[in-house]
PDB file of C-alpha atoms in Angstrom:
ATOM      1  CA  MET A   1     -48.222  43.672 -52.041  1.00 38.00           C
ATOM      2  CA  THR A   2     -47.612  47.181 -53.826  1.00 44.00           C
ATOM      3  CA  ASN A   3     -44.123  48.080 -54.408  1.00 50.00           C
ATOM      4  CA  GLU A   4     -43.323  51.221 -52.117  1.00 65.00           C
ATOM      5  CA  ASN A   5     -39.820  51.464 -52.210  1.00 68.00           C
ATOM      6  CA  PRO A   6     -38.895  50.997 -56.280  1.00 81.00           C
ATOM      7  CA  LEU A   7     -35.367  49.896 -56.768  1.00 80.00           C
ATOM      8  CA  SER A   8     -32.577  49.872 -58.903  1.00 85.00           C
ATOM      9  CA  TRP A   9     -29.726  47.496 -59.362  1.00 82.00           C
ATOM     10  CA  ARG A  10     -26.152  48.410 -59.012  1.00 78.00           C
ATOM     11  CA  GLU A  11     -23.922  45.973 -61.289  1.00 68.00           C
ATOM     12  CA  ASN A  12     -23.334  43.980 -58.608  1.00 71.00           C
ATOM     13  CA  GLY A  13     -26.490  42.987 -57.858  1.00 70.00           C
ATOM     14  CA  THR A  14     -27.161  45.542 -54.650  1.00 81.00           C
ATOM     15  CA  PRO A  15     -30.488  47.164 -54.658  1.00 84.00           C
ATOM     16  CA  VAL A  16     -31.050  50.697 -53.925  1.00 83.00           C
ATOM     17  CA  SER A  17     -33.543  52.258 -52.746  1.00 85.00           C
ATOM     18  CA  ASP A  18     -34.766  54.854 -55.048  1.00 84.00           C
ATOM     19  CA  ARG A  19     -36.722  56.386 -51.943  1.00 83.00           C
ATOM     20  CA  PHE A  20     -33.907  57.398 -49.927  1.00 81.00           C
ATOM     21  CA  ASP A  21     -31.157  56.515 -52.626  1.00 76.00           C
ATOM     22  CA  ASP A  22     -29.183  54.144 -50.633  1.00 77.00           C
ATOM     23  CA  PRO A  23     -28.034  50.765 -51.067  1.00 78.00           C
ATOM     24  CA  TYR A  24     -29.857  47.960 -48.443  1.00 81.00           C
ATOM     25  CA  PHE A  25     -26.450  46.145 -47.565  1.00 79.00           C
ATOM     26  CA  SER A  26     -22.785  47.573 -48.057  1.00 70.00           C
ATOM     27  CA  LEU A  27     -20.861  47.269 -51.074  1.00 61.00           C
ATOM     28  CA  GLU A  28     -18.285  45.365 -49.568  1.00 67.00           C
ATOM     29  CA  GLY A  29     -19.864  41.923 -48.548  1.00 82.00           C
ATOM     30  CA  GLY A  30     -23.689  42.426 -46.719  1.00 89.00           C
ATOM     31  CA  LEU A  31     -23.449  39.686 -44.732  1.00 94.00           C
ATOM     32  CA  ALA A  32     -19.469  40.393 -43.389  1.00 94.00           C
ATOM     33  CA  GLU A  33     -21.271  43.943 -42.064  1.00 94.00           C
ATOM     34  CA  THR A  34     -24.528  42.674 -40.677  1.00 96.00           C
ATOM     35  CA  ARG A  35     -22.255  40.384 -37.921  1.00 97.00           C
ATOM     36  CA  HIS A  36     -20.008  43.003 -37.305  1.00 96.00           C
ATOM     37  CA  VAL A  37     -22.563  45.838 -37.127  1.00 96.00           C
ATOM     38  CA  PHE A  38     -25.529  43.863 -35.351  1.00 97.00           C
ATOM     39  CA  LEU A  39     -23.980  40.696 -34.139  1.00 98.00           C
ATOM     40  CA  ASP A  40     -20.639  41.677 -32.508  1.00 97.00           C
ATOM     41  CA  GLY A  41     -22.077  44.982 -32.261  1.00 97.00           C
ATOM     42  CA  ASN A  42     -24.592  43.146 -29.405  1.00 98.00           C
ATOM     43  CA  GLY A  43     -23.061  40.552 -27.863  1.00 98.00           C
ATOM     44  CA  LEU A  44     -24.069  37.764 -30.141  1.00 98.00           C
ATOM     45  CA  PRO A  45     -24.621  35.104 -30.577  1.00 98.00           C
ATOM     46  CA  ALA A  46     -23.509  34.424 -26.696  1.00 98.00           C
ATOM     47  CA  ARG A  47     -26.521  36.348 -25.377  1.00 98.00           C
ATOM     48  CA  LEU A  48     -28.648  35.047 -27.326  1.00 98.00           C
ATOM     49  CA  ARG A  49     -31.299  32.661 -24.794  1.00 98.00           C
ATOM     50  CA  ASP A  50     -35.512  31.139 -25.216  1.00 98.00           C
ATOM     51  CA  GLY A  51     -37.051  34.045 -25.260  1.00 98.00           C
ATOM     52  CA  PHE A  52     -35.035  36.805 -26.075  1.00 98.00           C
ATOM     53  CA  GLN A  53     -36.351  40.055 -27.815  1.00 98.00           C
ATOM     54  CA  VAL A  54     -34.641  41.740 -30.620  1.00 98.00           C
ATOM     55  CA  ALA A  55     -36.164  45.087 -32.263  1.00 98.00           C
ATOM     56  CA  GLU A  56     -35.246  46.802 -35.484  1.00 98.00           C
ATOM     57  CA  LEU A  57     -35.611  49.952 -37.253  1.00 97.00           C
ATOM     58  CA  GLY A  58     -35.471  49.431 -41.140  1.00 94.00           C
ATOM     59  CA  PHE A  59     -36.363  45.627 -42.066  1.00 96.00           C
ATOM     60  CA  GLY A  60     -35.311  46.411 -45.556  1.00 93.00           C
ATOM     61  CA  THR A  61     -34.677  42.806 -47.764  1.00 93.00           C
ATOM     62  CA  GLY A  62     -34.387  40.973 -44.245  1.00 96.00           C
ATOM     63  CA  LEU A  63     -30.566  40.486 -44.098  1.00 96.00           C
ATOM     64  CA  SER A  64     -30.330  41.058 -40.710  1.00 97.00           C
ATOM     65  CA  PHE A  65     -33.254  39.098 -39.530  1.00 98.00           C
ATOM     66  CA  LEU A  66     -32.086  35.993 -41.735  1.00 98.00           C
ATOM     67  CA  THR A  67     -28.663  36.593 -40.422  1.00 98.00           C
ATOM     68  CA  LEU A  68     -29.385  37.154 -36.547  1.00 98.00           C
ATOM     69  CA  TRP A  69     -31.715  32.815 -36.939  1.00 98.00           C
ATOM     70  CA  GLN A  70     -28.750  31.195 -38.519  1.00 98.00           C
ATOM     71  CA  ALA A  71     -26.635  32.510 -36.044  1.00 98.00           C
ATOM     72  CA  TRP A  72     -29.461  31.586 -33.559  1.00 98.00           C
ATOM     73  CA  ILE A  73     -29.881  27.873 -34.932  1.00 98.00           C
ATOM     74  CA  THR A  74     -26.127  27.238 -35.240  1.00 98.00           C
ATOM     75  CA  SER A  75     -25.222  28.637 -31.674  1.00 98.00           C
ATOM     76  CA  ASP A  76     -24.673  26.322 -28.605  1.00 97.00           C
ATOM     77  CA  THR A  77     -26.579  27.138 -26.537  1.00 98.00           C
ATOM     78  CA  TYR A  78     -30.309  26.174 -29.258  1.00 98.00           C
ATOM     79  CA  LYS A  79     -27.891  22.869 -30.032  1.00 98.00           C
ATOM     80  CA  THR A  80     -27.987  22.019 -26.439  1.00 98.00           C
ATOM     81  CA  HIS A  81     -30.941  23.596 -25.256  1.00 97.00           C
ATOM     82  CA  GLY A  82     -33.648  24.772 -27.897  1.00 98.00           C
ATOM     83  CA  GLY A  83     -36.108  27.533 -27.706  1.00 98.00           C
ATOM     84  CA  GLN A  84     -37.588  30.754 -29.462  1.00 98.00           C
ATOM     85  CA  ILE A  85     -36.788  33.916 -29.755  1.00 98.00           C
ATOM     86  CA  HIS A  86     -38.403  36.336 -31.293  1.00 98.00           C
ATOM     87  CA  PHE A  87     -37.561  39.359 -33.749  1.00 98.00           C
ATOM     88  CA  THR A  88     -39.578  42.527 -33.878  1.00 98.00           C
ATOM     89  CA  SER A  89     -39.316  44.859 -36.867  1.00 98.00           C
ATOM     90  CA  PHE A  90     -40.434  48.210 -38.187  1.00 98.00           C
ATOM     91  CA  GLU A  91     -41.067  48.909 -41.451  1.00 96.00           C
ATOM     92  CA  ALA A  92     -42.806  52.283 -43.351  1.00 94.00           C
ATOM     93  CA  PHE A  93     -42.164  50.237 -47.020  1.00 92.00           C
ATOM     94  CA  PRO A  94     -42.097  47.093 -47.320  1.00 94.00           C
ATOM     95  CA  LEU A  95     -40.146  45.636 -50.261  1.00 93.00           C
ATOM     96  CA  ASP A  96     -42.655  43.806 -52.656  1.00 93.00           C
ATOM     97  CA  THR A  97     -42.304  39.597 -52.776  1.00 96.00           C
ATOM     98  CA  ARG A  98     -39.628  39.553 -56.009  1.00 95.00           C
ATOM     99  CA  ASP A  99     -37.674  42.312 -55.180  1.00 93.00           C
ATOM    100  CA  MET A 100     -36.676  40.490 -51.687  1.00 94.00           C
ATOM    101  CA  ALA A 101     -36.442  37.275 -53.523  1.00 95.00           C
ATOM    102  CA  GLN A 102     -33.486  39.071 -55.930  1.00 93.00           C
ATOM    103  CA  ALA A 103     -31.775  40.834 -53.183  1.00 92.00           C
ATOM    104  CA  LEU A 104     -31.473  37.712 -50.855  1.00 95.00           C
ATOM    105  CA  LEU A 105     -29.673  35.759 -53.675  1.00 93.00           C
ATOM    106  CA  ALA A 106     -26.877  37.537 -52.719  1.00 91.00           C
ATOM    107  CA  PHE A 107     -26.050  35.685 -49.870  1.00 93.00           C
ATOM    108  CA  PRO A 108     -26.531  31.849 -51.515  1.00 95.00           C
ATOM    109  CA  GLU A 109     -24.947  31.060 -47.455  1.00 96.00           C
ATOM    110  CA  LEU A 110     -28.492  32.170 -46.374  1.00 97.00           C
ATOM    111  CA  ALA A 111     -30.924  30.501 -49.148  1.00 97.00           C
ATOM    112  CA  PRO A 112     -32.394  27.963 -46.834  1.00 98.00           C
ATOM    113  CA  LEU A 113     -33.598  30.465 -44.651  1.00 98.00           C
ATOM    114  CA  ALA A 114     -34.781  32.678 -47.104  1.00 98.00           C
ATOM    115  CA  GLU A 115     -36.213  30.777 -49.100  1.00 98.00           C
ATOM    116  CA  GLN A 116     -39.060  30.137 -45.962  1.00 98.00           C
ATOM    117  CA  LEU A 117     -39.070  34.272 -45.584  1.00 98.00           C
ATOM    118  CA  VAL A 118     -39.320  35.066 -48.621  1.00 98.00           C
ATOM    119  CA  LYS A 119     -42.091  32.140 -49.348  1.00 98.00           C
ATOM    120  CA  ALA A 120     -44.594  33.819 -45.961  1.00 98.00           C
ATOM    121  CA  TRP A 121     -43.734  37.268 -47.850  1.00 97.00           C
ATOM    122  CA  PRO A 122     -45.815  39.458 -47.166  1.00 96.00           C
ATOM    123  CA  LEU A 123     -45.694  39.150 -43.434  1.00 97.00           C
ATOM    124  CA  SER A 124     -47.466  41.105 -40.122  1.00 97.00           C
ATOM    125  CA  ARG A 125     -46.388  38.236 -38.118  1.00 98.00           C
ATOM    126  CA  ALA A 126     -45.041  34.491 -38.609  1.00 98.00           C
ATOM    127  CA  ASN A 127     -43.228  31.766 -36.444  1.00 98.00           C
ATOM    128  CA  PHE A 128     -40.472  30.190 -38.230  1.00 98.00           C
ATOM    129  CA  GLY A 129     -39.977  27.530 -35.516  1.00 98.00           C
ATOM    130  CA  PRO A 130     -37.033  28.693 -33.640  1.00 98.00           C
ATOM    131  CA  ILE A 131     -37.448  32.227 -34.114  1.00 98.00           C
ATOM    132  CA  THR A 132     -40.677  33.719 -35.070  1.00 98.00           C
ATOM    133  CA  LEU A 133     -40.884  37.239 -36.861  1.00 98.00           C
ATOM    134  CA  THR A 134     -43.221  40.224 -36.578  1.00 98.00           C
ATOM    135  CA  LEU A 135     -44.149  42.884 -39.157  1.00 98.00           C
ATOM    136  CA  TRP A 136     -45.253  46.733 -38.123  1.00 98.00           C
ATOM    137  CA  LYS A 137     -45.629  48.465 -41.097  1.00 97.00           C
ATOM    138  CA  GLY A 138     -46.026  52.404 -40.709  1.00 96.00           C
ATOM    139  CA  ASP A 139     -43.805  54.979 -39.778  1.00 96.00           C
ATOM    140  CA  ALA A 140     -41.706  53.384 -36.507  1.00 97.00           C
ATOM    141  CA  ARG A 141     -42.630  57.080 -34.825  1.00 97.00           C
ATOM    142  CA  THR A 142     -45.909  56.131 -34.666  1.00 98.00           C
ATOM    143  CA  MET A 143     -45.326  52.152 -34.498  1.00 98.00           C
ATOM    144  CA  LEU A 144     -42.708  51.902 -31.381  1.00 98.00           C
ATOM    145  CA  PRO A 145     -44.976  53.784 -28.860  1.00 98.00           C
ATOM    146  CA  LEU A 146     -48.061  51.334 -30.215  1.00 98.00           C
ATOM    147  CA  TRP A 147     -45.383  48.041 -29.091  1.00 98.00           C
ATOM    148  CA  SER A 148     -45.772  46.945 -26.018  1.00 98.00           C
ATOM    149  CA  GLY A 149     -42.780  44.820 -25.736  1.00 98.00           C
ATOM    150  CA  ALA A 150     -39.059  45.557 -24.380  1.00 98.00           C
ATOM    151  CA  ALA A 151     -36.006  44.758 -26.860  1.00 98.00           C
ATOM    152  CA  ASP A 152     -32.754  43.449 -25.362  1.00 98.00           C
ATOM    153  CA  ALA A 153     -31.324  43.815 -28.012  1.00 98.00           C
ATOM    154  CA  TRP A 154     -31.849  47.142 -30.961  1.00 98.00           C
ATOM    155  CA  PHE A 155     -30.805  46.259 -34.839  1.00 98.00           C
ATOM    156  CA  LEU A 156     -30.374  50.533 -36.022  1.00 97.00           C
ATOM    157  CA  ASP A 157     -31.055  49.982 -38.951  1.00 90.00           C
ATOM    158  CA  GLY A 158     -32.645  52.500 -41.205  1.00 78.00           C
ATOM    159  CA  PHE A 159     -30.743  54.193 -44.088  1.00 77.00           C
ATOM    160  CA  SER A 160     -28.070  56.895 -44.052  1.00 82.00           C
ATOM    161  CA  PRO A 161     -29.281  59.467 -41.202  1.00 89.00           C
ATOM    162  CA  ALA A 162     -27.986  62.047 -44.133  1.00 87.00           C
ATOM    163  CA  LYS A 163     -31.145  60.570 -46.357  1.00 86.00           C
ATOM    164  CA  ASN A 164     -33.842  59.198 -43.340  1.00 89.00           C
ATOM    165  CA  PRO A 165     -33.321  61.714 -40.899  1.00 91.00           C
ATOM    166  CA  GLU A 166     -36.884  60.320 -39.757  1.00 92.00           C
ATOM    167  CA  LEU A 167     -35.551  57.217 -38.293  1.00 93.00           C
ATOM    168  CA  TRP A 168     -33.017  59.053 -36.408  1.00 95.00           C
ATOM    169  CA  GLU A 169     -34.731  61.614 -34.745  1.00 97.00           C
ATOM    170  CA  PRO A 170     -34.338  62.515 -31.272  1.00 97.00           C
ATOM    171  CA  ASP A 171     -38.037  61.442 -30.070  1.00 98.00           C
ATOM    172  CA  LEU A 172     -37.709  58.163 -32.002  1.00 98.00           C
ATOM    173  CA  MET A 173     -34.352  57.102 -29.948  1.00 98.00           C
ATOM    174  CA  ALA A 174     -36.388  58.051 -26.989  1.00 98.00           C
ATOM    175  CA  GLN A 175     -38.943  55.524 -27.825  1.00 98.00           C
ATOM    176  CA  VAL A 176     -35.758  52.932 -28.012  1.00 98.00           C
ATOM    177  CA  GLY A 177     -34.972  53.217 -24.399  1.00 98.00           C
ATOM    178  CA  ALA A 178     -38.540  53.105 -23.287  1.00 98.00           C
ATOM    179  CA  HIS A 179     -38.681  49.889 -25.772  1.00 98.00           C
ATOM    180  CA  THR A 180     -35.144  48.441 -24.319  1.00 98.00           C
ATOM    181  CA  ALA A 181     -35.018  46.765 -21.129  1.00 98.00           C
ATOM    182  CA  PRO A 182     -32.844  46.745 -17.906  1.00 97.00           C
ATOM    183  CA  GLN A 183     -29.021  45.804 -19.512  1.00 98.00           C
ATOM    184  CA  GLY A 184     -30.340  46.370 -22.797  1.00 98.00           C
ATOM    185  CA  THR A 185     -28.478  46.606 -26.012  1.00 98.00           C
ATOM    186  CA  CYS A 186     -28.164  48.908 -29.284  1.00 98.00           C
ATOM    187  CA  ALA A 187     -25.844  48.800 -32.501  1.00 98.00           C
ATOM    188  CA  THR A 188     -26.070  50.525 -35.758  1.00 96.00           C
ATOM    189  CA  TYR A 189     -23.318  50.992 -38.712  1.00 94.00           C
ATOM    190  CA  THR A 190     -23.634  54.611 -37.791  1.00 94.00           C
ATOM    191  CA  ALA A 191     -21.261  57.079 -35.677  1.00 94.00           C
ATOM    192  CA  ALA A 192     -23.147  60.595 -36.626  1.00 94.00           C
ATOM    193  CA  GLY A 193     -22.944  62.840 -33.315  1.00 95.00           C
ATOM    194  CA  HIS A 194     -26.637  63.572 -32.621  1.00 96.00           C
ATOM    195  CA  VAL A 195     -27.408  60.034 -33.931  1.00 96.00           C
ATOM    196  CA  ARG A 196     -24.991  58.826 -31.083  1.00 97.00           C
ATOM    197  CA  GLN A 197     -26.621  62.043 -28.779  1.00 97.00           C
ATOM    198  CA  SER A 198     -29.994  60.987 -29.293  1.00 97.00           C
ATOM    199  CA  LEU A 199     -29.022  57.842 -27.568  1.00 98.00           C
ATOM    200  CA  GLU A 200     -26.860  58.904 -24.878  1.00 98.00           C
ATOM    201  CA  ALA A 201     -30.276  60.964 -23.904  1.00 98.00           C
ATOM    202  CA  ALA A 202     -32.858  57.771 -24.464  1.00 98.00           C
ATOM    203  CA  GLY A 203     -30.320  55.697 -21.680  1.00 98.00           C
ATOM    204  CA  PHE A 204     -27.766  54.096 -22.844  1.00 98.00           C
ATOM    205  CA  ASP A 205     -24.778  54.231 -22.345  1.00 98.00           C
ATOM    206  CA  ILE A 206     -22.705  54.501 -25.763  1.00 98.00           C
ATOM    207  CA  THR A 207     -19.228  53.589 -27.299  1.00 97.00           C
ATOM    208  CA  ARG A 208     -17.757  54.754 -30.616  1.00 94.00           C
ATOM    209  CA  THR A 209     -16.199  51.093 -32.305  1.00 93.00           C
ATOM    210  CA  GLU A 210     -14.334  49.941 -35.076  1.00 91.00           C
ATOM    211  CA  GLY A 211     -16.921  49.978 -38.161  1.00 88.00           C
ATOM    212  CA  PHE A 212     -17.049  48.212 -40.981  1.00 88.00           C
ATOM    213  CA  GLY A 213     -15.302  48.361 -44.604  1.00 76.00           C
ATOM    214  CA  ARG A 214     -14.572  51.982 -45.165  1.00 77.00           C
ATOM    215  CA  LYS A 215     -17.020  53.002 -41.937  1.00 80.00           C
ATOM    216  CA  ARG A 216     -14.123  54.293 -39.673  1.00 84.00           C
ATOM    217  CA  HIS A 217     -16.697  53.840 -36.741  1.00 94.00           C
ATOM    218  CA  MET A 218     -19.957  52.076 -35.733  1.00 96.00           C
ATOM    219  CA  THR A 219     -22.091  53.299 -32.423  1.00 97.00           C
ATOM    220  CA  HIS A 220     -22.593  50.426 -29.402  1.00 97.00           C
ATOM    221  CA  GLY A 221     -24.182  51.129 -26.441  1.00 98.00           C
ATOM    222  CA  THR A 222     -25.570  49.828 -23.388  1.00 98.00           C
ATOM    223  CA  LYS A 223     -28.745  50.278 -21.296  1.00 98.00           C
ATOM    224  CA  PRO A 224     -27.706  49.980 -17.086  1.00 93.00           C
TER     225      PRO A 224
END
């Protein structure tokens, strides 16, 4: 795969997108941030069940996918009942295999799952047993309207709204709302006012909650 999103690397091993001049995960702990923002922010893993649908804007290194996968297979629900959940992600600039593998070395706790993802990469759809992954490659503004699914939870994980405004436009947030199941949720690390307003206009009840690390606030939403 051609590397359409070349990276630079911080001294601590954190990858930074040259295209958007933004790191792929928190410099203060990417796994802890992912759990705080996207799992806790969506009430996961408590809500997970067989057939549960998670959707994401911005696949990046795959960290959020791997974090969800680990949360599912270690949950009481999975241990008791089993089942399969589904993860759909929209990514305009997928990483190449080598960069993904290097980035995920930062998370040894996820290594057994990361190895499976890297081995299957690049992909459009893959079945990893307890979880399926579908990747829509292209501009989410074009791709999301084509998706027939409805997410029970959204991970809104694009780069900073100031640097990647395309993934936070009101029309795209409206599509997020339209592709959310009743009582579905969304969560994002950003608390930018225009993002919260767009999500409210898209039909979510929005709450600003405590952020991770140096970020004072993040955003959580529920669709009535």
